[in-house]
XYZ file of C-alpha atoms in Angstrom:
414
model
C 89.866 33.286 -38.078
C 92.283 31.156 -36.094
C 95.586 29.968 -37.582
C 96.785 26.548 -36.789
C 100.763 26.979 -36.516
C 101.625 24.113 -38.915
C 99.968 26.502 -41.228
C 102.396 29.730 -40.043
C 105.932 28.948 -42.132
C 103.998 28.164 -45.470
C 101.729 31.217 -45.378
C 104.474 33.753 -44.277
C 106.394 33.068 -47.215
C 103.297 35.165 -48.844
C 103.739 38.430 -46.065
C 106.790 39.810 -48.020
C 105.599 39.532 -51.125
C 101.931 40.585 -50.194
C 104.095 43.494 -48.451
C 105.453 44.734 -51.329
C 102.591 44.327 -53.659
C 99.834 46.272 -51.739
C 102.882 48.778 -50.633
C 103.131 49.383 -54.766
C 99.565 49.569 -55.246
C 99.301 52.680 -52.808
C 102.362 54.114 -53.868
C 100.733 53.851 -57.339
C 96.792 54.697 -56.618
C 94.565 55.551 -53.426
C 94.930 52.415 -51.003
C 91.146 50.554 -50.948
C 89.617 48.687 -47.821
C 90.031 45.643 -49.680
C 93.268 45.809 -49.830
C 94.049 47.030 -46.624
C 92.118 43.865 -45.332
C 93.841 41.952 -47.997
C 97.144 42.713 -46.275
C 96.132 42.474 -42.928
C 95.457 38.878 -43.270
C 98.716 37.925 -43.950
C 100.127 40.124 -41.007
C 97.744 38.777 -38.699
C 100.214 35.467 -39.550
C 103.504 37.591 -38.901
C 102.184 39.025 -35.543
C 101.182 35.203 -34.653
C 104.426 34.026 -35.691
C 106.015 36.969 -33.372
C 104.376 35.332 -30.563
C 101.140 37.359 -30.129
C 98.516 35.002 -29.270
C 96.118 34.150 -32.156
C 92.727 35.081 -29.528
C 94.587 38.576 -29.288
C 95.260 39.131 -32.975
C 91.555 38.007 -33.699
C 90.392 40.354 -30.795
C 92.357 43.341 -31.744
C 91.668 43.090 -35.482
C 88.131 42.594 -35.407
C 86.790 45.765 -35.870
C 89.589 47.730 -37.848
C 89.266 49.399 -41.223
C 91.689 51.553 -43.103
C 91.960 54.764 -41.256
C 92.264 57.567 -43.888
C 91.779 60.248 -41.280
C 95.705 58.918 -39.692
C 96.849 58.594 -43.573
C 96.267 62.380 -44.210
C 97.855 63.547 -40.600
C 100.894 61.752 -41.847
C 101.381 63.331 -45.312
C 100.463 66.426 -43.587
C 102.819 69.013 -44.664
C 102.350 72.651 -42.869
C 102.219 75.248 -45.330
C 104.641 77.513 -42.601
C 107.963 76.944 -40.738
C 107.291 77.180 -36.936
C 109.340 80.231 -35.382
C 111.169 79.313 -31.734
C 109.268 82.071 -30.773
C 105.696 80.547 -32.025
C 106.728 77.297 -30.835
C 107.651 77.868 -27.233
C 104.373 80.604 -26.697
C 102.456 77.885 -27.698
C 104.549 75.122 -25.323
C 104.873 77.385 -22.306
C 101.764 79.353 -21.370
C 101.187 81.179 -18.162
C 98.125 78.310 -17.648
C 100.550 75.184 -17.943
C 103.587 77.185 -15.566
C 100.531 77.443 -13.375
C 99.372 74.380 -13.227
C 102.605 72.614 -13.318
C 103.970 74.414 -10.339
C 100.115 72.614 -8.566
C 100.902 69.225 -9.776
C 104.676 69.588 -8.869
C 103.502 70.240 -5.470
C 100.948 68.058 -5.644
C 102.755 64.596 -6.564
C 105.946 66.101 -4.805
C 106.200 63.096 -2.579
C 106.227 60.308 -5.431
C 108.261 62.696 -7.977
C 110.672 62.929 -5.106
C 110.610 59.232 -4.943
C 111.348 58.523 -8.966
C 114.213 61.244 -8.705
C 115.801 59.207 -5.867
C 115.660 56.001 -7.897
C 116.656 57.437 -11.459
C 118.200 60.440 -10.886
C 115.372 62.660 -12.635
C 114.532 65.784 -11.070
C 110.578 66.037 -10.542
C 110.469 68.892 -12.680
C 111.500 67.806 -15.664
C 108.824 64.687 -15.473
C 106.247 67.425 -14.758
C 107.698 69.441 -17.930
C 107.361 66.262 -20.139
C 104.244 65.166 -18.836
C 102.846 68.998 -19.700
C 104.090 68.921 -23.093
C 103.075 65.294 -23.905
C 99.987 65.325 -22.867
C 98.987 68.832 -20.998
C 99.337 66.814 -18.266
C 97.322 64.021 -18.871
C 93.942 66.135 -20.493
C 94.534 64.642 -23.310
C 96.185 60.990 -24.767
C 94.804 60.884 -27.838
C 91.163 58.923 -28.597
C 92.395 56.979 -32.106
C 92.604 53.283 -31.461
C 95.825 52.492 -31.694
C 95.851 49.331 -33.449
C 93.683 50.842 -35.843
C 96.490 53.598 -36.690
C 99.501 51.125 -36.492
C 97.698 49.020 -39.073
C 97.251 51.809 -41.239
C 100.976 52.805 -40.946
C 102.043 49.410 -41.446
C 99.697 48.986 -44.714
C 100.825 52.494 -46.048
C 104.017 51.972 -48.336
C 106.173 54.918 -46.829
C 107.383 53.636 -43.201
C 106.163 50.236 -43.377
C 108.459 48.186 -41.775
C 109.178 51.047 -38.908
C 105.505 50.862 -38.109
C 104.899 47.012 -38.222
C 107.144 46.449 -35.366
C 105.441 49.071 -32.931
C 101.881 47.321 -33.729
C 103.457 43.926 -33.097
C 104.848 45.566 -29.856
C 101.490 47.087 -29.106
C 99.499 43.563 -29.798
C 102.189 42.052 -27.200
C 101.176 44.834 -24.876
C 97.426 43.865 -24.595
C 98.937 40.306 -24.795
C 100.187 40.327 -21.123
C 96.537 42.043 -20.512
C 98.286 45.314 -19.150
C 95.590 47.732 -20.519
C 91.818 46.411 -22.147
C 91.184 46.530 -25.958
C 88.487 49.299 -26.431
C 91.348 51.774 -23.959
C 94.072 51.377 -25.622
C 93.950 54.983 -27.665
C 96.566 57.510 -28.205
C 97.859 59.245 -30.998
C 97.443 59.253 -34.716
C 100.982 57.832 -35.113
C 100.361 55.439 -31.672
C 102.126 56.783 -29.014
C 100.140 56.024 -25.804
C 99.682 57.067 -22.683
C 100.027 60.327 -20.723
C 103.514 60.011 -21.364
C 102.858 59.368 -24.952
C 105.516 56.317 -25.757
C 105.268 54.040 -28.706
C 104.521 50.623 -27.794
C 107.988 49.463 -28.485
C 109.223 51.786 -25.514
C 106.504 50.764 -23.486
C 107.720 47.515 -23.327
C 111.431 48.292 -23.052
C 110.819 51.454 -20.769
C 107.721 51.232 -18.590
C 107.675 50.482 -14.847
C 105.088 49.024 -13.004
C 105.274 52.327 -10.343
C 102.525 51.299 -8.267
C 102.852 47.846 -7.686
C 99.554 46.329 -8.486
C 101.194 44.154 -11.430
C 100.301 45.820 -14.230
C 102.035 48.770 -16.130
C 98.783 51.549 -16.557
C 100.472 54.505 -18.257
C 96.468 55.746 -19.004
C 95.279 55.981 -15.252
C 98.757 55.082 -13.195
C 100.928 58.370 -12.140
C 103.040 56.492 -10.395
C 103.529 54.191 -13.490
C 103.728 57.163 -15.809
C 106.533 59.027 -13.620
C 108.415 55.746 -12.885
C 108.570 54.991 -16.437
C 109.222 58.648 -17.908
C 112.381 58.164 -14.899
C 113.634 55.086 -16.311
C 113.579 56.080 -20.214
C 115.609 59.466 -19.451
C 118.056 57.459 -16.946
C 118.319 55.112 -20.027
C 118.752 57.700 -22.419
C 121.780 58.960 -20.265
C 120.684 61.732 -18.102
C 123.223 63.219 -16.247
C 122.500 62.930 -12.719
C 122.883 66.628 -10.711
C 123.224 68.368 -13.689
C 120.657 71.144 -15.362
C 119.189 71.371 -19.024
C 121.204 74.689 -19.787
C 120.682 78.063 -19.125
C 119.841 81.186 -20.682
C 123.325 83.600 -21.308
C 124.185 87.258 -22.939
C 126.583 87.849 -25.239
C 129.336 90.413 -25.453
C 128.708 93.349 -28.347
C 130.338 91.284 -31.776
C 130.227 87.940 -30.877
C 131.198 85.765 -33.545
C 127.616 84.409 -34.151
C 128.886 81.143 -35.941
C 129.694 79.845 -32.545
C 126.189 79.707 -31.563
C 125.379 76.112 -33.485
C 124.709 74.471 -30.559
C 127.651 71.936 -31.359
C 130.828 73.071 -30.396
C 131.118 72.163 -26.546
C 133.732 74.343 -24.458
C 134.444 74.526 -20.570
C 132.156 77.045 -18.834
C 135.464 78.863 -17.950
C 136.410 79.119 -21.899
C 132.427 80.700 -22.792
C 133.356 83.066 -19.578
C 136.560 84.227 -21.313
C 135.036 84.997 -24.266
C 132.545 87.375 -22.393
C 128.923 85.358 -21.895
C 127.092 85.726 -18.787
C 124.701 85.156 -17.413
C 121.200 86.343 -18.319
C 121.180 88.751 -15.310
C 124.583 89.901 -15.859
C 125.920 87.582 -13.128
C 129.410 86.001 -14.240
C 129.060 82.035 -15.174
C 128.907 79.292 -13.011
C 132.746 77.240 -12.701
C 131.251 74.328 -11.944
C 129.353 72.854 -14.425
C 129.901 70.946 -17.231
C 130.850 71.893 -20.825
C 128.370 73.666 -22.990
C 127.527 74.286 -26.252
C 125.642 77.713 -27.860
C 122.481 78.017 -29.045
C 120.929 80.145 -30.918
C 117.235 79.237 -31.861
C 116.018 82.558 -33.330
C 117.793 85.568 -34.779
C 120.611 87.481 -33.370
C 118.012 89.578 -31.434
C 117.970 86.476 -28.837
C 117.544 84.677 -26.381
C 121.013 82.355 -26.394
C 121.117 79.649 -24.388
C 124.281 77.284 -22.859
C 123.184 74.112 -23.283
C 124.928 70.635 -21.489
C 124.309 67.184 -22.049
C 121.230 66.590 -20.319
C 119.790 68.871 -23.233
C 120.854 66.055 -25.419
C 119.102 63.781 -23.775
C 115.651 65.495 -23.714
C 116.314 65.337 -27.664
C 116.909 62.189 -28.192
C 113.154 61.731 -26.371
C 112.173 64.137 -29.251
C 114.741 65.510 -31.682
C 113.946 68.831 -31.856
C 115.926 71.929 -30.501
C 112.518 73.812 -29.646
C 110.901 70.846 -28.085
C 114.296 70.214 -25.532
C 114.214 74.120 -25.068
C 110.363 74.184 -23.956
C 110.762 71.306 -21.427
C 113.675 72.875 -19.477
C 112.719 76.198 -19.894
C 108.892 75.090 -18.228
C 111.262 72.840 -15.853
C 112.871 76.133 -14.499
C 109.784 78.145 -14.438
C 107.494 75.043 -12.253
C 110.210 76.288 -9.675
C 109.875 79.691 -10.227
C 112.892 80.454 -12.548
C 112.144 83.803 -14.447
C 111.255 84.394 -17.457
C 113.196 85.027 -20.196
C 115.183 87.839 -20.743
C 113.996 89.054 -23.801
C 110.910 89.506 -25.613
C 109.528 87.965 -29.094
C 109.951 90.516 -31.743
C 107.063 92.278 -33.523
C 108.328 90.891 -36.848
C 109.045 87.338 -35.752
C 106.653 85.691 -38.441
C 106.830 81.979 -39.780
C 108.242 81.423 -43.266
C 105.832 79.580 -45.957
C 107.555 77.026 -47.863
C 107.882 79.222 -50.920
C 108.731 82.288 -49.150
C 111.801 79.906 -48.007
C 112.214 78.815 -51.392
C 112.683 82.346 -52.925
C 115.555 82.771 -49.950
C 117.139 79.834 -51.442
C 116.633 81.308 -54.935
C 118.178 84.405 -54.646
C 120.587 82.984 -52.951
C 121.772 80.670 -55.745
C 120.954 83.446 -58.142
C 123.320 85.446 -56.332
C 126.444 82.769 -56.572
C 126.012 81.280 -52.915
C 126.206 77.333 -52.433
C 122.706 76.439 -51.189
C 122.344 72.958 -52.589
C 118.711 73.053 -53.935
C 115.703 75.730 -53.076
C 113.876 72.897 -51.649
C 112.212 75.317 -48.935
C 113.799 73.035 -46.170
C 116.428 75.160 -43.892
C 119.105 72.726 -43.793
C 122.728 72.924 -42.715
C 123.419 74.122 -46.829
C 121.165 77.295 -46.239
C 122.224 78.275 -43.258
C 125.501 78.216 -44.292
C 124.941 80.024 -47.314
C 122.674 82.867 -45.218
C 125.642 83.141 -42.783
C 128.255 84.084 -45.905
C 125.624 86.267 -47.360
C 125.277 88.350 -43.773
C 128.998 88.602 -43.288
C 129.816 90.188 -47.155
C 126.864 92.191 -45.962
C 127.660 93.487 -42.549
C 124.511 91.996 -41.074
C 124.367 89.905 -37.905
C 125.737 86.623 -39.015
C 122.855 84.575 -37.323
C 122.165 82.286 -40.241
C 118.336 82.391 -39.920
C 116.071 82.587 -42.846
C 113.379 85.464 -41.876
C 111.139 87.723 -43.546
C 114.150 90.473 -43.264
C 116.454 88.289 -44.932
C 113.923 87.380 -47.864
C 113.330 91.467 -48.302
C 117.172 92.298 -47.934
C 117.568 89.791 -50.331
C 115.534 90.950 -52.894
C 116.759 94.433 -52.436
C 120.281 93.202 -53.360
C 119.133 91.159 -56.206
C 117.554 94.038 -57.573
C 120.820 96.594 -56.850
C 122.346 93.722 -58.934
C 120.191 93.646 -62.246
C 119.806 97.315 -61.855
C 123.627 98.175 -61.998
C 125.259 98.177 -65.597
C-alpha cells in the first residue's frame, strides 16, 4: 500500500501510541503475527516520513513476518561465563593465523593503500575482518529487514532498533546493495565487516570507485570503510594495541584493572618487562594493566589504540583477540604462557553461590545476581588479601571451593 503524504502527519500521531501498545502486549503475552503486522503498518508511515521512499518501504516489507527465530537469539542467555582463555582459543586458531598471514599478503597492496590514507595498519583490518566474519565465509543469511523489524516490534530495545532499520531502508534507498542480498546477522549487522546500517551510512567508503558502497562483495570497500570507522573512532596513528608483559614476584595485583594509565618508564620501575624478559620500550605511550584471567597470566600493557578496538566492540577479550591475531598475521609469538588445566567457565549459579558466601561471610557484594561486576570483584579481591591468596579478583572454580571451605571452618568453629 502506498501512502499519499497529506496522509503522513495525521497517521503518525497513531505510531507512538501504536508503539507503546503492541510494546505492552509482548511485554505482557507472546507477540502474534497480527500484531507484528499491526505495528508495522504504522512504521511503514514513520520510515516514509524519515524520507525512505514509499516504493522501497513497500518493496522491503513485502514479504516479512515476525521472526521468532531472531526473538529467541536475543533473550538468549548462556547458561556459562566465557573464560579469556575459552574466548581467545576459540578467536585465534592456528587455521585463522594461517590464513590471515595469506590474505595479509594477499591484499598487501590495497591494505597498504587504506593504512596510508587512515592511518590503520593492514593487520589490524585483517584481524577484524577474521573475527567479524572469518574473513568473509560467513555474513550472516537472516534478512535484515526482517530482523530489524522484529527488534523494532519487540518491547525491550525498541527505539535503538527502529533507527538502524530506518538506516538500513535508506541504504537500499540509494540502491547500494539489492533487496533479496541484503543479509547479515540476527541483530543486522551487515557485511563482511559486520556494521549496523547506521554505521554503514556514517562509516562506509566507496573503496573501489564504481559508485556504490558493496561491503558484501567489495574488499576494497570493506577495508576502506573498516579504515575510516577506526580513524573515526580515534586510532592512534604509529602506535600498537599493547603488548604482552611479566610481572615482578608480589606485584600488587589491584593495579592490573586495566584503568590506571602510567608512563612506560613508571611500569619499568615497578619491575614489568617484557614477555621475553627484555626491559620495556621508552618510547611509547602510557599504558594501563590488564589482567583478563587469574594471577597465573598472561598480563598485558595496553595503550589507547586498545580503547579504540573497544569502542568497535566493548569487550576486553574481543580488543585482546584482534591485536593479539594482529601480532601473530606478522609472525609475533605466541603467548607466553599456557591455559591452565582448571581454567573452566562459571555457570550462573556457580557465580551466584561465590556471591553468596561472600555476603554470608560479611563482604560487600551488592546482590548474588551471578553477574561479575565491579561489586564482586571488589569483594573477591578483599576476601584473597585477608586470605593470603593472589589478589586477582577473579571468580573461578578455586575461589567457589576455597570459599566453601572457609564457610564451613566458620559454622564448624564454636
Amino acid at each position: 500500500m502506498f501512502y499519499p503524504i497529506r496522509a503522513l502527519h495525521k497517521l503518525l500521531i497513531l505510531i507512538t501510541l501504536s508503539s507503546v501498545s503492541f510494546g505492552v502486549a509482548a511485554a505482557q503475552s507472546q507477540p502474534t503475527e497480527v500484531e507484528f503486522q499491526q505495528w508495522l503498518q504504522t512504521f511503514k508511515l514513520k520510515a516514509i516520513a524519515a524520507g525512505v521512499s514509499p516504493k522501497t518501504v513497500n518493496h522491503a516489507f513485502a514479504h516479512i513476518h515476525l521472526n521468532r527465530k531472531v526473538l529467541q537469539l536475543d533473550r538468549y542467555q548462556p547458561e556459562f561465563s566465557q573464560t579469556f582463555w575459552g574466548y581467545l582459543n576459540r578467536a585465534v586458531t592456528p587455521w585463522r593465523i594461517l590464513q590471515g598471514r595469506h590474505l595479509y599478503q594477499q591484499h598487501r597492496q590495497l591494505l597498504d593503500q587504506v593504512a596510508r590514507q587512515y592511518g590503520v595498519p593492514g593487520p589490524f583490518l585483517v584481524a577484524f575482518w577474521g573475527l567479524e566474519t572469518n574473513y568473509g565465509r560467513y555474513t550472516g543469511n537472516i534478512n535484515t529487514i526482517e530482523a530489524l523489524a522484529t527488534l523494532s516490534f519487540d518491547f525491550r530495545r525498541s527505539q535503538f532498533f527502529q533507527t538502524e532499520l530506518i538506516e538500513a531502508l535508506k541504504i537500499l534507498d540509494r540502491g547500494d546493495i539489492p533487496f533479496e542480498e541484503m543479509k547479515g546477522s540476527w541483530a543486522g549487522a551487515v557485511g563482511q565487516s559486520q556494521f549496523m546500517p547506521s554505521n554503514v551510512l556514517r562509516y562506509a567508503v566507496d573503496g573501489d570507485g564504481d559508485g556504490k558502497i558493496d561491503l558484501w562483495h567489495s574488499l576494497a570497500d570493506v577495508f576502506y570503510s573498516m579504515g575510516n570507522f577506526l580513524n573515526q573512532l580515534g586510532w592512534h596513528k604509529g602506535e600498537n594495541w599493547g603488548r604482552e608483559v611479566k610481572l615482578p614476584a608480589n606485584f600488587d595485583l589491584s593495579l592490573a584493572d586495566g584503568k590506571s594509565q602510567k608512563p612506560l618508564s613508571e611500569w619499568a620501575r615497578m619491575g614489568l618487562r617484557l614477555a621475553d624478559g627484555r626491559p620495556l620500550p621508552q618510547t611509547e605511550p602510557q599504558a594501563a594493566l590488564l589482567l583478563p584471567s587469574d594471577y597465573r597470566g598472561p598480563f598485558f600493557l595496553v595503550y589507547p589504540n586498545f580503547y579504540v578496538i573497544k569502542r568497535w566492540n566493548n569487550s576486553n577479550n574481543y580488543a585482546l583477540a584482534v591485536g593479539y591475531l594482529a601480532d601473530r598475521i606478522v609472525g609475533g609469538p605466541p603467548l607466553s604462557v599456557q591455559r591452565p588445566k582448571d581454567d573452566k567457565a562459571l555457570n550462573k549459579q556457580q557465580m551466584q553461590a561465590i556471591q553468596s558466601h561472600l555476603l554470608q561471610l560479611g563482604y560487600p557484594v551488592g546482590q548474588a545476581d551471578g553477574i561479575a561486576g565491579n561489586k564482586t570483584r571488589s569483594a573477591i579481591r578483599q576476601y584473597q588479601q585477608q586470605h593470603h591468596l593472589p589478589a586477582d579478583g577473579q571468580p573461578t572454580l578455586r575461589l567457589l571451593k576455597h570459599l566453601q571451605q572457609t564457610k564451613d571452618k566458620t559454622h564448624d568453629s564454636p
